[in-house]
CSV table of N, CA and C in Angstrom, one decimal:
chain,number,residue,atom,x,y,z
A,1,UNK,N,-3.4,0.3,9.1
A,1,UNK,CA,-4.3,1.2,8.5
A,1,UNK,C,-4.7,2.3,9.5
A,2,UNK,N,-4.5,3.2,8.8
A,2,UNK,CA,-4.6,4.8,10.2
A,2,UNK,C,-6.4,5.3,9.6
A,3,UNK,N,-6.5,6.3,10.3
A,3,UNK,CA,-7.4,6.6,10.4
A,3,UNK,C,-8.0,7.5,9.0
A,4,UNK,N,-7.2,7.2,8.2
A,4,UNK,CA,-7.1,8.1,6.8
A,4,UNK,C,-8.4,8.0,5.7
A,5,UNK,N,-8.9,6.8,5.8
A,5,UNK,CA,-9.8,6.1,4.9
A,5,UNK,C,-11.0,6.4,5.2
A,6,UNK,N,-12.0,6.6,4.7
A,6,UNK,CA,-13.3,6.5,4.7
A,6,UNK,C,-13.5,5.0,5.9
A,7,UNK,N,-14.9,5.2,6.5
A,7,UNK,CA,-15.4,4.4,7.4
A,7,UNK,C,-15.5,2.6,6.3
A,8,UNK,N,-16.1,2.6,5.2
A,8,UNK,CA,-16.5,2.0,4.6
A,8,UNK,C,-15.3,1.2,4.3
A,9,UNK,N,-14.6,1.8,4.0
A,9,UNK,CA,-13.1,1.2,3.5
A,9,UNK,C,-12.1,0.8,4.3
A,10,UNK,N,-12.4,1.2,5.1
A,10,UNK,CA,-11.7,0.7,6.8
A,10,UNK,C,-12.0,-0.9,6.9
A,11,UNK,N,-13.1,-0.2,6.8
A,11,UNK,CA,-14.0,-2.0,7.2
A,11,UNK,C,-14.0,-3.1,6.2
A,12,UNK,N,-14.0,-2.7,5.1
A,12,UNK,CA,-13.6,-3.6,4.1
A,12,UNK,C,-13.0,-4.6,4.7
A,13,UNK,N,-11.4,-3.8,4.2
A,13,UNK,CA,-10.2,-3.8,4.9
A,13,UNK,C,-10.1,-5.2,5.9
A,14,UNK,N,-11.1,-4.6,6.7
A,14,UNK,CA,-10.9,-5.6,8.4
A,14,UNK,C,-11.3,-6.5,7.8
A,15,UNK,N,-12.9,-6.8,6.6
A,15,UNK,CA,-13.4,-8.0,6.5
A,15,UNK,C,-12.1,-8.8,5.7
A,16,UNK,N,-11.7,-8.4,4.8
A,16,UNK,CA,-10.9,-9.1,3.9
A,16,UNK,C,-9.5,-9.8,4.8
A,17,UNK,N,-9.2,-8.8,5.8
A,17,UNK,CA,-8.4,-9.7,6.8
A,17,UNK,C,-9.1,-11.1,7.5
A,18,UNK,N,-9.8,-10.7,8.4
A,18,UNK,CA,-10.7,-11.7,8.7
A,18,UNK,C,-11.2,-12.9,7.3
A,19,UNK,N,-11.7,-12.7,6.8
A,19,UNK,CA,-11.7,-14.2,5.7
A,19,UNK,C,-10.4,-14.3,5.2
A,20,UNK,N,-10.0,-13.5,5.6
A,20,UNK,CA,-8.3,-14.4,4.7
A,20,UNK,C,-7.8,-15.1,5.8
A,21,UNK,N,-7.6,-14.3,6.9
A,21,UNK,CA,-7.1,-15.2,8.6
A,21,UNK,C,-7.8,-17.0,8.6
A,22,UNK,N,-9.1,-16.9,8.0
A,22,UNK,CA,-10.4,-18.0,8.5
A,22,UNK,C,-9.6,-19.0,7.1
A,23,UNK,N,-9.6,-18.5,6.1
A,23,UNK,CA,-9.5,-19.4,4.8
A,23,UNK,C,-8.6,-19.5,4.1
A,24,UNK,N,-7.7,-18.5,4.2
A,24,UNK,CA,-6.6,-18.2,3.2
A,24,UNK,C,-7.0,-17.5,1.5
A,25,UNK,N,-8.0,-17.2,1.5
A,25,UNK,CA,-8.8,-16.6,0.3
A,25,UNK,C,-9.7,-15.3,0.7
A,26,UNK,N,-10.1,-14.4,-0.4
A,26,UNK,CA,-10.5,-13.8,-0.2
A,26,UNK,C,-12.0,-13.8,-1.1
A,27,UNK,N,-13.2,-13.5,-0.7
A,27,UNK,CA,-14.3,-14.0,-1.4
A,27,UNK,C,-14.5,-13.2,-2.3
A,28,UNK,N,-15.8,-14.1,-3.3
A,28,UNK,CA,-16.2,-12.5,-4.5
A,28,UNK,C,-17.0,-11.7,-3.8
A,29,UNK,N,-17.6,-11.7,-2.6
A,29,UNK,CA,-18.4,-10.3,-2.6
A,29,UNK,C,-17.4,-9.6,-1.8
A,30,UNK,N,-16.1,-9.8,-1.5
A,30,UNK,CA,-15.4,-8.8,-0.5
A,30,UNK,C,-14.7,-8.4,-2.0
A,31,UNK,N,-14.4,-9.2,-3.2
A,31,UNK,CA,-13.6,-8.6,-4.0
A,31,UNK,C,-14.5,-7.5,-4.8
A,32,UNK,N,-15.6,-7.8,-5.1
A,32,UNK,CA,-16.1,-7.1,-5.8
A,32,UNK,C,-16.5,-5.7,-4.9
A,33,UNK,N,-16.3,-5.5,-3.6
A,33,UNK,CA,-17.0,-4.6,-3.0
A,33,UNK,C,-15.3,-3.8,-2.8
A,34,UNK,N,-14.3,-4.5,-3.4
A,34,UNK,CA,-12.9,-3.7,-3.6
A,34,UNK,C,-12.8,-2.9,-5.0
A,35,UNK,N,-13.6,-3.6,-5.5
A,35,UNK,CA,-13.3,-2.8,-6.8
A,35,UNK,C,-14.8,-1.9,-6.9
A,36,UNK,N,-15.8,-2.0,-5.8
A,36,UNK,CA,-16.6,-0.9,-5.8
A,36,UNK,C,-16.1,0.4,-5.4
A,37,UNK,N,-15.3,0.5,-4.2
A,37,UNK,CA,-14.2,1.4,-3.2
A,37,UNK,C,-13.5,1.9,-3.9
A,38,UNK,N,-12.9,0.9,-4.5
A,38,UNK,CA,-11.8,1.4,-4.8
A,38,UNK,C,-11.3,1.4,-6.5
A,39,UNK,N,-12.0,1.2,-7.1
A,39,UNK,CA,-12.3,1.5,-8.5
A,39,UNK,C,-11.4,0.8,-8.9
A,40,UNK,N,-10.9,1.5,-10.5
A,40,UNK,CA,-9.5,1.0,-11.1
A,40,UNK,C,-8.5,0.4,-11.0
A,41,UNK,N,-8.0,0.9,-9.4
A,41,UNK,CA,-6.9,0.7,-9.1
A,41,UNK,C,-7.0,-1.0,-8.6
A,42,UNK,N,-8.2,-1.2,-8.2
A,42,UNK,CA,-8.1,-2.9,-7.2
A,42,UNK,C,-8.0,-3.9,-7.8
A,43,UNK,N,-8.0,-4.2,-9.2
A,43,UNK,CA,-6.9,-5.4,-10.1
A,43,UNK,C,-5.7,-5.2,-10.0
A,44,UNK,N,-5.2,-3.7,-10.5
A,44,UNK,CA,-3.8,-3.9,-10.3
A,44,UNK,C,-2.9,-4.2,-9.0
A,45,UNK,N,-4.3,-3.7,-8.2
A,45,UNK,CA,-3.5,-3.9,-6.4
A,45,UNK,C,-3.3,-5.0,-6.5
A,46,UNK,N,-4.1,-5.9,-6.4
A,46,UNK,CA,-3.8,-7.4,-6.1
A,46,UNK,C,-2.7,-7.7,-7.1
A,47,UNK,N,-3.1,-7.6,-8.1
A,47,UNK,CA,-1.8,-8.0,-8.6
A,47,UNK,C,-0.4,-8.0,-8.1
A,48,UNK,N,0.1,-7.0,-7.3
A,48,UNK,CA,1.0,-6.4,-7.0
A,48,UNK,C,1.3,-7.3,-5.5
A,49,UNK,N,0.3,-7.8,-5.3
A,49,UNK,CA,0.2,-8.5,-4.4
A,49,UNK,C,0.4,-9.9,-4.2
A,50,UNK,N,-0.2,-10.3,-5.8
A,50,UNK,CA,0.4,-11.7,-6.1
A,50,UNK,C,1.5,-11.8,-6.4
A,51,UNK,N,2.1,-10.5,-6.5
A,51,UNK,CA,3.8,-10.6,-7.3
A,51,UNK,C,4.6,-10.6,-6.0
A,52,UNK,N,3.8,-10.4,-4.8
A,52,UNK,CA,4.9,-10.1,-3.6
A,52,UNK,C,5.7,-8.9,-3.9
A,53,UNK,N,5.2,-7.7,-4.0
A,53,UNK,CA,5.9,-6.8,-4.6
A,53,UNK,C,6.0,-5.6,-3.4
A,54,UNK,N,5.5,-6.0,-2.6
A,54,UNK,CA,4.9,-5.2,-1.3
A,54,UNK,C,6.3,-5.8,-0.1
A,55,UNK,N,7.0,-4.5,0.2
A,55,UNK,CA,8.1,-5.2,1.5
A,55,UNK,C,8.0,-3.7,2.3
A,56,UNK,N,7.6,-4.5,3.6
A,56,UNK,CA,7.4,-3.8,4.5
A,56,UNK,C,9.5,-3.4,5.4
A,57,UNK,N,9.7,-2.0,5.3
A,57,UNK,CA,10.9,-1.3,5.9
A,57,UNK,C,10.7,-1.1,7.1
A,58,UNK,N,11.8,-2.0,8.1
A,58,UNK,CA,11.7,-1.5,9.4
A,58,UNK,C,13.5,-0.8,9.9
A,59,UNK,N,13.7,-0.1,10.7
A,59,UNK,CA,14.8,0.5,11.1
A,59,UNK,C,14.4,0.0,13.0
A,60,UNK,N,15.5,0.1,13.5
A,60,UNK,CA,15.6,-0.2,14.7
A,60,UNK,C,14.9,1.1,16.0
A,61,UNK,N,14.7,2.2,15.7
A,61,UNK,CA,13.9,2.9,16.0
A,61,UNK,C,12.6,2.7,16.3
A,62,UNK,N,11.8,1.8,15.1
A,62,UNK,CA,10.7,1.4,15.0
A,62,UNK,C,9.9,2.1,13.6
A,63,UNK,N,10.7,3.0,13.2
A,63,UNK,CA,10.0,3.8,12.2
A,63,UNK,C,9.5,2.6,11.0
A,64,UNK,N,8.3,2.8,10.1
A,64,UNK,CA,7.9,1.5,9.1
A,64,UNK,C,8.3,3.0,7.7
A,65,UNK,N,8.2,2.1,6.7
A,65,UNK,CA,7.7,2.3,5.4
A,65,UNK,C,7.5,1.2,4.5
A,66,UNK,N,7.1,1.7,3.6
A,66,UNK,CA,6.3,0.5,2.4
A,66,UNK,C,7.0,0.6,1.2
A,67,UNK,N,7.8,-0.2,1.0
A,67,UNK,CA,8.2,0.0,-0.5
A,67,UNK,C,8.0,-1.4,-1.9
A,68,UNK,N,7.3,-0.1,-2.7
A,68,UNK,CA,5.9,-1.0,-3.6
A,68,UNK,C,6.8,-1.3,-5.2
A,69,UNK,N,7.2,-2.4,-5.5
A,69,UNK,CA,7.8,-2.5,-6.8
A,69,UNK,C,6.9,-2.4,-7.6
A,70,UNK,N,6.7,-1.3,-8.4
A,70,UNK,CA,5.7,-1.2,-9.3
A,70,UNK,C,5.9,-2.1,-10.8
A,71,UNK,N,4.7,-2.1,-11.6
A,71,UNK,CA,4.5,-2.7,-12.6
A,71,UNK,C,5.6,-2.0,-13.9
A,72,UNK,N,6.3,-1.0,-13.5
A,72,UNK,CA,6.8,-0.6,-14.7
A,72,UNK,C,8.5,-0.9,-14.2
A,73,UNK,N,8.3,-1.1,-12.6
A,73,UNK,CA,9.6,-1.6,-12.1
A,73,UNK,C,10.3,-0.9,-11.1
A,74,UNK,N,9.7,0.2,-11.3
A,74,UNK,CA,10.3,1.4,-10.3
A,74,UNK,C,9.7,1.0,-9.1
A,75,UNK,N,10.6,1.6,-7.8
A,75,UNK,CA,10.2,0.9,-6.4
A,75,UNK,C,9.5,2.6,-5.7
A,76,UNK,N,8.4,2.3,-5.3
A,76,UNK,CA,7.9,3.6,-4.5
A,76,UNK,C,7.9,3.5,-3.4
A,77,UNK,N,7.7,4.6,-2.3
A,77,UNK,CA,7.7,4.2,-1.0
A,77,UNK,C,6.4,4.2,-0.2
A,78,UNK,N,5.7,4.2,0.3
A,78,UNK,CA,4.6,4.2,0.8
A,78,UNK,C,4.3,4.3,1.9
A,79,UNK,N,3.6,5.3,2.7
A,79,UNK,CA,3.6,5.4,4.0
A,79,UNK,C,2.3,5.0,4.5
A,80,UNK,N,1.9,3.7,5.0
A,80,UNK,CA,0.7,3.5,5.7
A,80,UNK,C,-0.3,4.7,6.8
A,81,UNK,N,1.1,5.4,7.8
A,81,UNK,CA,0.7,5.9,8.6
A,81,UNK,C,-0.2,7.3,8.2
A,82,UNK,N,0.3,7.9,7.1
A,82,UNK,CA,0.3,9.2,6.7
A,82,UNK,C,-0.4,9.0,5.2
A,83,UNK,N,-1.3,7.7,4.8
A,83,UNK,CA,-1.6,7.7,3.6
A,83,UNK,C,-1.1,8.2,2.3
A,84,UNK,N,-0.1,7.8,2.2
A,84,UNK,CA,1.2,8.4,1.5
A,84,UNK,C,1.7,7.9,0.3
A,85,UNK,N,1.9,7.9,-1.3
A,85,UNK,CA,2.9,7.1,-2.0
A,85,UNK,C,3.3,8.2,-3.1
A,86,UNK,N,4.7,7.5,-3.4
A,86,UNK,CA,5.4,8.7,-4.1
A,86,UNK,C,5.3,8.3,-5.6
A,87,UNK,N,4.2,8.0,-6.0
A,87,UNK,CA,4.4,7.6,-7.4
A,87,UNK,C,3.8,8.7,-7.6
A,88,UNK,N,3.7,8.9,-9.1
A,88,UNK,CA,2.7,10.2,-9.7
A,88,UNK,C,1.2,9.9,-10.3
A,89,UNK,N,0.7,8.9,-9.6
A,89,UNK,CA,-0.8,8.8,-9.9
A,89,UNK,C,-1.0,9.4,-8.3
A,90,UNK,N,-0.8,9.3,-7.6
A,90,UNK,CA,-0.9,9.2,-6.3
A,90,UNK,C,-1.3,10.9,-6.5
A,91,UNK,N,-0.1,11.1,-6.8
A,91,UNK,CA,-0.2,13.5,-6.7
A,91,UNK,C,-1.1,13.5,-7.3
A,92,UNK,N,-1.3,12.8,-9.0
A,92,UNK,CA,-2.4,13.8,-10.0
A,92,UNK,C,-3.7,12.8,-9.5
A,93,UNK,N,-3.9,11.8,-8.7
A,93,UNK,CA,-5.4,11.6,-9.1
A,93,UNK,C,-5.5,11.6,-7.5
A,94,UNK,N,-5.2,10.9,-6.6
A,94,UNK,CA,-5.9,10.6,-5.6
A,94,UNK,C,-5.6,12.9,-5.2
A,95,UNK,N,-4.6,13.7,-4.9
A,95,UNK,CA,-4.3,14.6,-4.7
A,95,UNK,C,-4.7,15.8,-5.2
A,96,UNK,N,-4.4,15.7,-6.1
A,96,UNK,CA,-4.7,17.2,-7.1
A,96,UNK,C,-6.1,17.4,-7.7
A,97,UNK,N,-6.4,15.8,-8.4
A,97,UNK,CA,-8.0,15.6,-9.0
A,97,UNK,C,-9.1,15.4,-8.0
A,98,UNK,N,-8.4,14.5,-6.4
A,98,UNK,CA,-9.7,14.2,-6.1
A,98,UNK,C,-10.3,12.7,-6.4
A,99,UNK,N,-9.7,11.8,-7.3
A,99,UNK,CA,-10.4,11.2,-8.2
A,99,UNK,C,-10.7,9.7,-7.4
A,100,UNK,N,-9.9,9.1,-6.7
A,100,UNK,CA,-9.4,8.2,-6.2
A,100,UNK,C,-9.0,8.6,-4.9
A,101,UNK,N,-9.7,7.3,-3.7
A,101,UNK,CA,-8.8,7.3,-2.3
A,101,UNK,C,-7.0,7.1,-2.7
A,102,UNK,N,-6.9,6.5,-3.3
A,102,UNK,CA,-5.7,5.7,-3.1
A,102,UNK,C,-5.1,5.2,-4.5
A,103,UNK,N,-4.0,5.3,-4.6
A,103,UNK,CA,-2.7,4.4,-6.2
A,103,UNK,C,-3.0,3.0,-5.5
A,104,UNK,N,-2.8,2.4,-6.3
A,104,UNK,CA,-2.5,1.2,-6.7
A,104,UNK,C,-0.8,0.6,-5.7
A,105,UNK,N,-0.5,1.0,-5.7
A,105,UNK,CA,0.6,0.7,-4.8
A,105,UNK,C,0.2,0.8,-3.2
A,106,UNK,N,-0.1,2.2,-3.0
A,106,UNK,CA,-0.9,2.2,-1.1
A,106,UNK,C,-2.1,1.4,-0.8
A,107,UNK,N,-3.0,0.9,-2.2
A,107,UNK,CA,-4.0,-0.3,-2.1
A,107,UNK,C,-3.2,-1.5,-1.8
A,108,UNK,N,-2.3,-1.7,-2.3
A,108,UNK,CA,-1.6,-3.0,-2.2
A,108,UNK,C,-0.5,-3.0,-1.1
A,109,UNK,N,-0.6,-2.2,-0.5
A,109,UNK,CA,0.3,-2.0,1.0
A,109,UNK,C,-1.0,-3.0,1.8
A,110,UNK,N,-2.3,-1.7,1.5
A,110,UNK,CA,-3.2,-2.1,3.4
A,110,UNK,C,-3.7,-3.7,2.4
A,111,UNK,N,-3.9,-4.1,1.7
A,111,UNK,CA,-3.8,-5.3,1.2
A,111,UNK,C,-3.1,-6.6,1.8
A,112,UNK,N,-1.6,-6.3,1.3
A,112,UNK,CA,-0.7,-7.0,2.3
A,112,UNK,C,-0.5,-6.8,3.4
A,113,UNK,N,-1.3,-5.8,4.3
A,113,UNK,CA,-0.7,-5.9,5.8
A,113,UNK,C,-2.1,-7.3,5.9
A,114,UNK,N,-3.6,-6.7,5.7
A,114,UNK,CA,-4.6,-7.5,5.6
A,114,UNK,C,-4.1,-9.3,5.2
A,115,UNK,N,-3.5,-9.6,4.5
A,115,UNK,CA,-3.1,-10.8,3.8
A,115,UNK,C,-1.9,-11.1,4.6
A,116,UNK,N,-1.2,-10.2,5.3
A,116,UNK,CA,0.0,-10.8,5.8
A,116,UNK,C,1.2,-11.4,4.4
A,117,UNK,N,1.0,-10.9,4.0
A,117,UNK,CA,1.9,-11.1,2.1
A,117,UNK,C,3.0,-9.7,2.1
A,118,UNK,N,3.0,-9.2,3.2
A,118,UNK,CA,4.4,-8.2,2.9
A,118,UNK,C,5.5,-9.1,3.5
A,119,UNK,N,7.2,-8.4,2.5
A,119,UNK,CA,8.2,-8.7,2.7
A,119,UNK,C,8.6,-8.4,3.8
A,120,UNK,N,9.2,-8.7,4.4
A,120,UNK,CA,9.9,-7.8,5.6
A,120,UNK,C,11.4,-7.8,5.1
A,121,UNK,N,12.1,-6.3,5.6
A,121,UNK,CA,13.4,-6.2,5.5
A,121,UNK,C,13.3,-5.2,6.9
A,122,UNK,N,14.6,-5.3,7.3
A,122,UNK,CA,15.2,-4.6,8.6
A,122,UNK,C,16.4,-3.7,8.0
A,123,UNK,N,16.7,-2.6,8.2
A,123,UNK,CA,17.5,-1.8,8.0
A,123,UNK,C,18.2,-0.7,9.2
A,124,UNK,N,19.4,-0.7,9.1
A,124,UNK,CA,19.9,0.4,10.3
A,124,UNK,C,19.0,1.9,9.7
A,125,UNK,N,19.3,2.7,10.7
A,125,UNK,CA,18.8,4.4,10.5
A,125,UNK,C,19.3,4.8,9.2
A,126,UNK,N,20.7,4.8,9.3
A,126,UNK,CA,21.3,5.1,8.0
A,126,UNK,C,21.3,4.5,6.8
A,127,UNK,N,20.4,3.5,6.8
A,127,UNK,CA,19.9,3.0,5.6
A,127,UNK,C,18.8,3.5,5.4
A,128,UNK,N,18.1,3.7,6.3
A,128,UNK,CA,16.8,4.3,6.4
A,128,UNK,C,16.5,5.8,5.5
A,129,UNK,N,17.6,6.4,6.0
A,129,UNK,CA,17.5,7.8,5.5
A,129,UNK,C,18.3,7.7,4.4
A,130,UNK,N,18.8,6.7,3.7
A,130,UNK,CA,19.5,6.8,2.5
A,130,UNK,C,18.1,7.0,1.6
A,131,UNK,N,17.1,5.3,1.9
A,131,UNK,CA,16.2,5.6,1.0
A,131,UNK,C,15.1,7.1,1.4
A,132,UNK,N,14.9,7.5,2.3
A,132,UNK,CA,14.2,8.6,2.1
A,132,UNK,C,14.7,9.6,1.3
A,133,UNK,N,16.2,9.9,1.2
A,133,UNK,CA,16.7,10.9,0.7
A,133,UNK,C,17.0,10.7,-0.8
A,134,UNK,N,16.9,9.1,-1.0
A,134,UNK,CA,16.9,9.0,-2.8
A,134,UNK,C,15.4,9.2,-3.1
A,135,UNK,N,14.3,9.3,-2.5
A,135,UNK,CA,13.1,9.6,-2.8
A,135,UNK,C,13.1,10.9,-3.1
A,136,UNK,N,13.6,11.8,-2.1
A,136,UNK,CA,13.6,13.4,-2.4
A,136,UNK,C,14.5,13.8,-3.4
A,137,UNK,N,15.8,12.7,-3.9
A,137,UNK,CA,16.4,13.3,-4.9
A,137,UNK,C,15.5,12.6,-6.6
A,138,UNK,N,14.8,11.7,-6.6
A,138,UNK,CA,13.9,11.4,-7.3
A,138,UNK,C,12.6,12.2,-7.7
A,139,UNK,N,12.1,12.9,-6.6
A,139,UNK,CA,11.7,14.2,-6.6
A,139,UNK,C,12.1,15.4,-7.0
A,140,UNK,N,13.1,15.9,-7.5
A,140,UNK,CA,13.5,17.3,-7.3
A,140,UNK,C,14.3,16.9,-8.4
C-alpha cells in the first residue's frame, strides 16, 4: 500500500491485516468500517477475494503487478504502487467523477496483500511486457 490512500484508509488497511495475522478472520467492526471507506465497492472486493481472484505478477527485475479476474471474467491489471486499475469503473468513477477511492478490483488487491490471499506467479520480462502491451492494445 503506497502512500495514495487517505490516512484513514491506510490504517484500516493495517488493522484488518493485523486481526487477520492474530485470527485468521476479519471482525464486524473492521468490516463495517470497509464498507464505511469504501462504499459499494467492499462486498464485491471481498468477494473477489474469496474467489482467490487476486494474483500477484512478479518478473525477475523485481517489477510487481496485480492482476484481478473480474466478476464478468475479464482479467485487469492493477498497480498497487501507482493506485492504478484498468477496468472502466476505475476511469468513470474513482477518475473522472471523483466518486470513489478505489474499483472493486484495486480494493481487492490491498485486501489480499492485507490477508496474504494473493496468487503468486513469476514471469520473465518478456512476459511481462507481453501483458502490459495486451492491456494497451485492449485500450486503444
Amino acid at each position: 500500500m503506497g502512500s495514495t490512500l487517505p490516512a484513514v484508509a491506510e490504517e484500516l488497511l493495517k488493522e484488518i491485516k493485523k486481526a487477520f495475522q492474530e485470527s485468521s478472520h476479519v471482525p464486524d467492526d473492521l468490516l463495517l468500517g470497509l464498507k464505511f471507506i469504501f462504499g459499494p465497492c467492499a462486498v464485491p472486493a471481498l468477494d473477489l477475494v474469496d474467489q482467490h481472484s487476486v494474483t500477484r505478477v512478479t518478473s525477475p527485475s523485481g517489477r510487481v503487478l496485480y492482476q484481478v479476474l473480474g466478476s464478468s471474467g475479464k482479467l485487469y491489471t492493477c498497480y498497487s504502487s501507482c493506485h492504478f486499475c484498468t477496468c472502466p469503473a476505475f476511469g468513470f468513477t474513482v477518475l473522472q467523477k471523483s466518486e470513489s477511492l478505489l474499483c472493486k478490483h484495486l480494493l481487492a488487491v490491498y485486501l489480499s496483500q492485507a490477508m496474504g490471499a494473493c496468487q503468486e506467479l513469476t514471469v520473465s520480462e518478456e512476459q511481462l511486457t507481453n501483458i502490459l502491451l495486451a492491456e494497451e492494445e485492449d485500450e486503444g
